[in-house]
């Protein structure tokens, strides 16, 4: 066990060590943080000093097999383990026993962003811009590694202890190019026209989703939502039927309109998103208030 304890301050290095070195008995199990599709997520602390807090996500093997997502799960783990970015939840390592797989995740201290959005109804332009700035940075890192996220939505975003945004879920990510077939994944509201229409898609789907996310942050609901009919949502997406509430600033409208383009190649690239006046202006304001 000693060697394990010595590893703790160097958790970042644990990828270099065999995953079988980790074991459930190495942790004190704390409160449940949430419930995932295949099991619960717990706050845990390493038993040896210095006590390190993590989120331990359990996945029941039987349920993964029953849902036939063995490959996808493996891919999710492989992808996340190789990512290092301040706005992406870090996967430090994993281990398994007979029944379960355990993912050792960076603890996102302020929990789900979705809860905050439900609590406040919407976010201010400044707060929304800060999140979109962080998302654009994380997505540009992902795309540079040829990873498409494909499932951006508030439910998959967590908040770190200082309120920074963290992408927390890689269930639907794919390594691009790879499988570009139309697969009905993600929440309907965040699907781009090319996916709604069953066409091939690429990393530009994340740019569309970023526009949808920005809209939802600012008003509390996604732009093409139609609670009466799914068909209507599809239709509105395919027609890019975008309507802005009066409360949106001109700059916010401008950025959303440049992301929500029917033709994927016309969507504003992430490098330009990071330079957009709405982002820059709010970034400066945030700096001033610190
Ligand atoms: P779903 O498909 O419902 O999103 P999932 O299997 O993808 O489920 P997660 O979303 O990863 O599971 O985790 C479920 C919940 O556990 C999250 O919504 C969140 O509340 C909590 N949680 C997950 N990871 C962390 C973390 N790293 N830090 C803090 N809380 C977390
Ligand atoms: Mg999730």
Short mmCIF file of C-alpha atoms and ligand atoms in Angstrom, two decimals:
data_model
loop_
_atom_site.label_atom_id
_atom_site.label_comp_id
_atom_site.label_asym_id
_atom_site.label_seq_id
_atom_site.Cartn_x
_atom_site.Cartn_y
_atom_site.Cartn_z
CA UNK A 1 0.00 0.00 0.00
CA UNK A 2 2.90 2.30 0.63
CA UNK A 3 3.58 2.76 -3.00
CA UNK A 4 -0.05 3.73 -3.45
CA UNK A 5 0.20 6.38 -0.73
CA UNK A 6 3.30 7.78 -2.31
CA UNK A 7 1.41 8.11 -5.54
CA UNK A 8 -1.28 10.32 -4.10
CA UNK A 9 0.41 13.71 -4.51
CA UNK A 10 1.20 12.57 -8.01
CA UNK A 11 -2.24 11.46 -9.00
CA UNK A 12 -1.59 13.13 -12.28
CA UNK A 13 0.96 10.43 -12.94
CA UNK A 14 -1.30 7.52 -12.19
CA UNK A 15 -1.92 6.87 -15.85
CA UNK A 16 1.62 5.57 -15.97
CA UNK A 17 0.82 2.94 -13.33
CA UNK A 18 -1.25 -0.17 -13.84
CA UNK A 19 -4.86 0.52 -13.03
CA UNK A 20 -5.08 -2.59 -10.87
CA UNK A 21 -3.14 -0.70 -8.21
CA UNK A 22 -6.34 1.10 -7.28
CA UNK A 23 -8.95 -0.53 -5.16
CA UNK A 24 -12.23 0.42 -3.49
CA UNK A 25 -10.68 -0.10 -0.04
CA UNK A 26 -8.25 2.75 -0.77
CA UNK A 27 -11.09 5.25 -0.36
CA UNK A 28 -13.45 6.51 2.31
CA UNK A 29 -16.83 6.77 0.66
CA UNK A 30 -18.71 10.02 1.24
CA UNK A 31 -22.04 11.39 0.10
CA UNK A 32 -23.64 10.50 -3.21
CA UNK A 33 -23.14 13.31 -5.72
CA UNK A 34 -25.56 12.14 -8.32
CA UNK A 35 -26.97 9.30 -10.25
CA UNK A 36 -25.71 8.30 -13.66
CA UNK A 37 -27.18 5.91 -16.19
CA UNK A 38 -25.19 2.93 -14.90
CA UNK A 39 -24.67 3.70 -11.25
CA UNK A 40 -24.11 6.38 -8.66
CA UNK A 41 -21.35 8.92 -8.29
CA UNK A 42 -19.87 9.41 -4.80
CA UNK A 43 -17.64 11.94 -3.20
CA UNK A 44 -14.66 9.97 -1.86
CA UNK A 45 -11.44 10.65 -0.02
CA UNK A 46 -8.22 8.70 -0.19
CA UNK A 47 -7.44 6.98 3.12
CA UNK A 48 -3.80 7.92 3.15
CA UNK A 49 -2.36 11.38 3.56
CA UNK A 50 -2.70 13.84 2.07
CA UNK A 51 -6.37 13.00 1.83
CA UNK A 52 -7.35 13.70 -1.71
CA UNK A 53 -10.99 14.33 -2.64
CA UNK A 54 -12.35 12.77 -5.80
CA UNK A 55 -15.64 11.89 -7.43
CA UNK A 56 -15.93 8.13 -7.85
CA UNK A 57 -18.30 7.13 -10.60
CA UNK A 58 -19.58 3.55 -10.50
CA UNK A 59 -20.75 1.74 -13.58
CA UNK A 60 -22.45 -1.64 -13.25
CA UNK A 61 -20.97 -4.01 -15.81
CA UNK A 62 -24.25 -5.92 -16.12
CA UNK A 63 -26.09 -2.75 -17.12
CA UNK A 64 -23.42 -1.70 -19.57
CA UNK A 65 -23.68 -5.11 -21.19
CA UNK A 66 -27.50 -5.06 -21.15
CA UNK A 67 -27.43 -1.68 -22.91
CA UNK A 68 -24.78 -2.93 -25.33
CA UNK A 69 -22.49 -0.01 -24.77
CA UNK A 70 -19.29 -1.85 -23.86
CA UNK A 71 -17.38 -0.33 -26.75
CA UNK A 72 -18.74 3.13 -26.18
CA UNK A 73 -17.89 2.99 -22.49
CA UNK A 74 -14.38 1.89 -23.22
CA UNK A 75 -14.07 4.75 -25.70
CA UNK A 76 -15.43 7.25 -23.19
CA UNK A 77 -12.82 6.14 -20.66
CA UNK A 78 -9.96 6.13 -23.16
CA UNK A 79 -10.84 9.56 -24.46
CA UNK A 80 -11.29 11.19 -21.08
CA UNK A 81 -8.13 9.72 -19.64
CA UNK A 82 -6.01 11.40 -22.27
CA UNK A 83 -7.47 14.86 -21.84
CA UNK A 84 -5.88 17.61 -19.81
CA UNK A 85 -7.68 20.90 -19.78
CA UNK A 86 -8.86 23.16 -16.93
CA UNK A 87 -12.42 23.08 -18.28
CA UNK A 88 -12.65 19.33 -18.73
CA UNK A 89 -13.20 16.99 -15.79
CA UNK A 90 -10.02 15.02 -15.39
CA UNK A 91 -10.14 11.23 -15.27
CA UNK A 92 -7.26 10.21 -13.01
CA UNK A 93 -7.64 6.49 -13.35
CA UNK A 94 -10.01 3.58 -13.05
CA UNK A 95 -10.30 0.10 -11.62
CA UNK A 96 -12.90 -2.59 -11.46
CA UNK A 97 -14.19 -5.44 -9.38
CA UNK A 98 -16.40 -8.32 -10.38
CA UNK A 99 -19.54 -6.23 -10.79
CA UNK A 100 -18.51 -2.64 -11.29
CA UNK A 101 -16.13 -0.28 -13.02
CA UNK A 102 -14.97 2.71 -10.94
CA UNK A 103 -13.88 5.97 -12.53
CA UNK A 104 -11.69 8.25 -10.42
CA UNK A 105 -12.78 11.71 -11.50
CA UNK A 106 -11.73 15.20 -10.60
CA UNK A 107 -14.27 16.48 -8.07
CA UNK A 108 -16.36 19.33 -9.45
CA UNK A 109 -17.05 21.13 -6.18
CA UNK A 110 -20.00 23.27 -7.24
CA UNK A 111 -21.95 20.48 -8.93
CA UNK A 112 -24.23 20.67 -11.92
CA UNK A 113 -24.50 23.81 -13.99
CA UNK A 114 -28.01 22.75 -14.92
CA UNK A 115 -29.14 23.18 -11.31
CA UNK A 116 -27.87 26.75 -11.28
CA UNK A 117 -29.68 27.51 -14.51
CA UNK A 118 -32.93 26.05 -13.09
CA UNK A 119 -32.45 28.02 -9.88
CA UNK A 120 -31.90 31.39 -11.54
CA UNK A 121 -33.97 30.79 -14.68
CA UNK A 122 -31.27 32.39 -16.82
CA UNK A 123 -27.77 33.79 -16.51
CA UNK A 124 -26.58 37.35 -17.01
CA UNK A 125 -24.74 38.14 -20.23
CA UNK A 126 -21.51 38.37 -18.31
CA UNK A 127 -21.87 35.00 -16.67
CA UNK A 128 -23.05 33.39 -19.91
CA UNK A 129 -20.11 34.88 -21.77
CA UNK A 130 -17.67 33.56 -19.20
CA UNK A 131 -19.08 30.06 -19.62
CA UNK A 132 -19.12 30.26 -23.43
CA UNK A 133 -15.53 31.52 -23.36
CA UNK A 134 -14.50 28.49 -21.28
CA UNK A 135 -16.55 26.11 -23.43
CA UNK A 136 -15.00 27.46 -26.63
CA UNK A 137 -11.54 26.99 -25.17
CA UNK A 138 -12.29 23.41 -24.05
CA UNK A 139 -13.90 22.55 -27.40
CA UNK A 140 -10.99 23.94 -29.33
CA UNK A 141 -8.69 21.72 -27.25
CA UNK A 142 -10.95 18.71 -27.92
CA UNK A 143 -11.08 19.41 -31.65
CA UNK A 144 -7.30 19.74 -31.77
CA UNK A 145 -7.22 16.18 -30.42
CA UNK A 146 -9.77 15.14 -33.03
CA UNK A 147 -12.44 14.54 -30.45
CA UNK A 148 -15.98 15.69 -31.18
CA UNK A 149 -18.10 16.04 -28.08
CA UNK A 150 -21.55 15.72 -29.70
CA UNK A 151 -23.53 15.96 -26.49
CA UNK A 152 -23.15 19.50 -25.25
CA UNK A 153 -26.02 20.54 -23.00
CA UNK A 154 -26.29 22.05 -19.52
CA UNK A 155 -26.85 18.60 -17.94
CA UNK A 156 -23.37 17.51 -18.97
CA UNK A 157 -21.61 20.53 -17.56
CA UNK A 158 -20.27 20.78 -14.03
CA UNK A 159 -18.79 23.62 -12.01
CA UNK A 160 -15.44 23.62 -10.25
CA UNK A 161 -14.95 25.02 -6.79
CA UNK A 162 -14.21 28.53 -8.09
CA UNK A 163 -17.22 28.40 -10.39
CA UNK A 164 -15.31 27.50 -13.53
CA UNK A 165 -17.10 25.41 -16.09
CA UNK A 166 -16.07 21.76 -16.56
CA UNK A 167 -17.22 19.44 -19.31
CA UNK A 168 -18.10 16.34 -17.35
CA UNK A 169 -19.48 13.76 -19.67
CA UNK A 170 -18.04 12.00 -22.67
CA UNK A 171 -20.73 9.40 -23.27
CA UNK A 172 -21.21 10.30 -26.91
CA UNK A 173 -17.88 11.65 -27.97
CA UNK A 174 -16.18 10.17 -30.94
CA UNK A 175 -12.75 10.33 -32.31
CA UNK A 176 -13.03 12.01 -35.68
CA UNK A 177 -13.12 11.03 -38.48
CA UNK A 178 -14.22 7.50 -37.60
CA UNK A 179 -17.89 6.89 -37.31
CA UNK A 180 -19.68 9.68 -39.09
CA UNK A 181 -22.91 7.86 -39.64
CA UNK A 182 -26.03 9.49 -38.39
CA UNK A 183 -26.72 8.19 -34.92
CA UNK A 184 -29.58 9.65 -32.99
CA UNK A 185 -27.77 10.84 -29.97
CA UNK A 186 -27.86 13.86 -27.79
CA UNK A 187 -30.85 15.86 -26.72
CA UNK A 188 -33.10 16.77 -29.60
CA UNK A 189 -32.92 20.47 -28.80
CA UNK A 190 -29.17 20.53 -29.38
CA UNK A 191 -29.09 18.60 -32.65
CA UNK A 192 -27.86 20.51 -35.70
CA UNK A 193 -29.72 20.45 -39.03
CA UNK A 194 -27.31 17.94 -40.59
CA UNK A 195 -28.08 15.42 -37.86
CA UNK A 196 -31.81 16.09 -37.89
CA UNK A 197 -31.73 15.47 -41.63
CA UNK A 198 -29.68 12.30 -41.30
CA UNK A 199 -26.66 13.64 -43.14
CA UNK A 200 -23.02 13.09 -42.30
CA UNK A 201 -21.64 15.27 -39.57
CA UNK A 202 -18.29 16.42 -38.29
CA UNK A 203 -16.86 18.53 -35.46
CA UNK A 204 -18.95 21.50 -36.60
CA UNK A 205 -21.88 19.94 -34.69
CA UNK A 206 -20.22 21.25 -31.52
CA UNK A 207 -20.29 24.82 -32.88
CA UNK A 208 -24.02 24.57 -33.44
CA UNK A 209 -24.50 23.17 -29.93
CA UNK A 210 -22.41 26.02 -28.52
CA UNK A 211 -24.85 28.48 -30.10
CA UNK A 212 -27.82 26.58 -28.63
CA UNK A 213 -26.14 26.52 -25.23
CA UNK A 214 -25.46 30.26 -25.33
CA UNK A 215 -29.09 30.94 -26.16
CA UNK A 216 -30.27 28.67 -23.33
CA UNK A 217 -27.96 30.36 -20.82
CA UNK A 218 -29.37 33.77 -21.71
CA UNK A 219 -33.07 32.96 -21.58
CA UNK A 220 -33.41 29.60 -19.83
CA UNK A 221 -34.63 27.53 -22.76
CA UNK A 222 -33.12 26.35 -26.02
CA UNK A 223 -34.00 28.26 -29.22
CA UNK A 224 -35.93 25.60 -31.15
CA UNK A 225 -37.83 24.07 -28.26
CA UNK A 226 -41.41 23.11 -28.95
CA UNK A 227 -43.03 21.36 -26.04
CA UNK A 228 -46.05 20.34 -28.10
CA UNK A 229 -44.35 18.37 -30.81
CA UNK A 230 -41.02 16.80 -31.55
CA UNK A 231 -41.70 17.19 -35.27
CA UNK A 232 -42.00 20.90 -34.78
CA UNK A 233 -38.64 21.09 -33.07
CA UNK A 234 -37.12 19.16 -35.98
CA UNK A 235 -38.77 21.52 -38.44
CA UNK A 236 -37.63 24.60 -36.60
CA UNK A 237 -34.04 23.29 -36.44
CA UNK A 238 -33.96 22.45 -40.15
CA UNK A 239 -35.37 25.89 -41.00
CA UNK A 240 -33.05 27.60 -38.46
CA UNK A 241 -36.15 29.30 -37.13
CA UNK A 242 -34.32 31.55 -34.72
CA UNK A 243 -36.13 34.26 -32.75
CA UNK A 244 -34.47 36.50 -30.23
CA UNK A 245 -36.11 37.83 -27.09
CA UNK A 246 -35.83 41.60 -26.73
CA UNK A 247 -33.50 41.17 -23.75
CA UNK A 248 -30.60 39.85 -25.89
CA UNK A 249 -27.88 42.39 -26.64
CA UNK A 250 -26.95 43.02 -30.26
CA UNK A 251 -23.54 41.43 -29.73
CA UNK A 252 -25.07 38.30 -28.22
CA UNK A 253 -27.46 38.03 -31.17
CA UNK A 254 -24.58 38.45 -33.55
CA UNK A 255 -22.56 35.62 -32.04
CA UNK A 256 -25.52 33.23 -31.79
CA UNK A 257 -26.50 33.94 -35.41
CA UNK A 258 -22.94 33.19 -36.53
CA UNK A 259 -22.92 29.84 -34.72
CA UNK A 260 -26.42 28.73 -35.70
CA UNK A 261 -25.77 28.50 -39.43
CA UNK A 262 -27.42 25.80 -41.48
CA UNK A 263 -24.25 25.10 -43.45
CA UNK A 264 -21.68 23.63 -41.04
CA UNK A 265 -18.69 25.28 -42.76
CA UNK A 266 -20.25 28.71 -42.34
CA UNK A 267 -20.33 28.47 -38.55
CA UNK A 268 -17.91 30.78 -36.77
CA UNK A 269 -14.72 28.86 -35.93
CA UNK A 270 -13.81 28.53 -32.25
CA UNK A 271 -10.72 30.73 -32.68
CA UNK A 272 -13.07 33.50 -33.85
CA UNK A 273 -15.57 32.82 -31.06
CA UNK A 274 -12.76 33.49 -28.59
CA UNK A 275 -12.14 36.86 -30.27
CA UNK A 276 -15.78 37.88 -30.65
CA UNK A 277 -16.60 41.31 -29.11
CA UNK A 278 -19.27 39.81 -26.83
CA UNK A 279 -16.75 37.38 -25.35
CA UNK A 280 -13.87 39.87 -25.18
CA UNK A 281 -15.97 42.64 -23.62
CA UNK A 282 -17.28 40.35 -20.87
CA UNK A 283 -13.87 38.78 -20.29
CA UNK A 284 -12.44 42.24 -19.61
CA UNK A 285 -15.30 43.12 -17.26
CA UNK A 286 -14.74 39.91 -15.31
CA UNK A 287 -11.03 40.72 -14.98
CA UNK A 288 -11.82 44.22 -13.70
CA UNK A 289 -14.11 42.91 -10.99
CA UNK A 290 -11.61 40.36 -9.66
P1 LIG B 1 -26.53 10.84 -17.43
O1 LIG B 1 -26.59 10.15 -18.70
O2 LIG B 1 -27.82 10.86 -16.66
O3 LIG B 1 -25.89 12.19 -17.55
P2 LIG B 1 -24.09 9.64 -16.59
O4 LIG B 1 -23.97 8.17 -16.50
O5 LIG B 1 -23.47 10.35 -17.73
O6 LIG B 1 -25.59 9.97 -16.48
P3 LIG B 1 -22.85 11.63 -15.00
O7 LIG B 1 -23.64 12.70 -15.67
O8 LIG B 1 -21.42 11.58 -15.29
O9 LIG B 1 -23.52 10.23 -15.26
O10 LIG B 1 -22.99 11.73 -13.42
C1 LIG B 1 -24.24 11.78 -12.78
C2 LIG B 1 -24.25 12.93 -11.79
O11 LIG B 1 -23.24 12.77 -10.80
C3 LIG B 1 -23.97 14.27 -12.42
O12 LIG B 1 -25.11 14.83 -12.96
C4 LIG B 1 -23.40 15.06 -11.24
O13 LIG B 1 -24.42 15.55 -10.42
C5 LIG B 1 -22.64 14.01 -10.47
N1 LIG B 1 -21.23 14.02 -10.87
C6 LIG B 1 -20.67 13.30 -11.88
N2 LIG B 1 -19.37 13.51 -12.00
C7 LIG B 1 -19.05 14.41 -11.03
C8 LIG B 1 -17.83 15.07 -10.64
N3 LIG B 1 -16.70 14.83 -11.28
N4 LIG B 1 -17.88 15.94 -9.61
C9 LIG B 1 -19.06 16.20 -8.98
N5 LIG B 1 -20.23 15.63 -9.30
C10 LIG B 1 -20.23 14.74 -10.32
MG1 LIG B 2 -24.22 12.69 -17.72
#
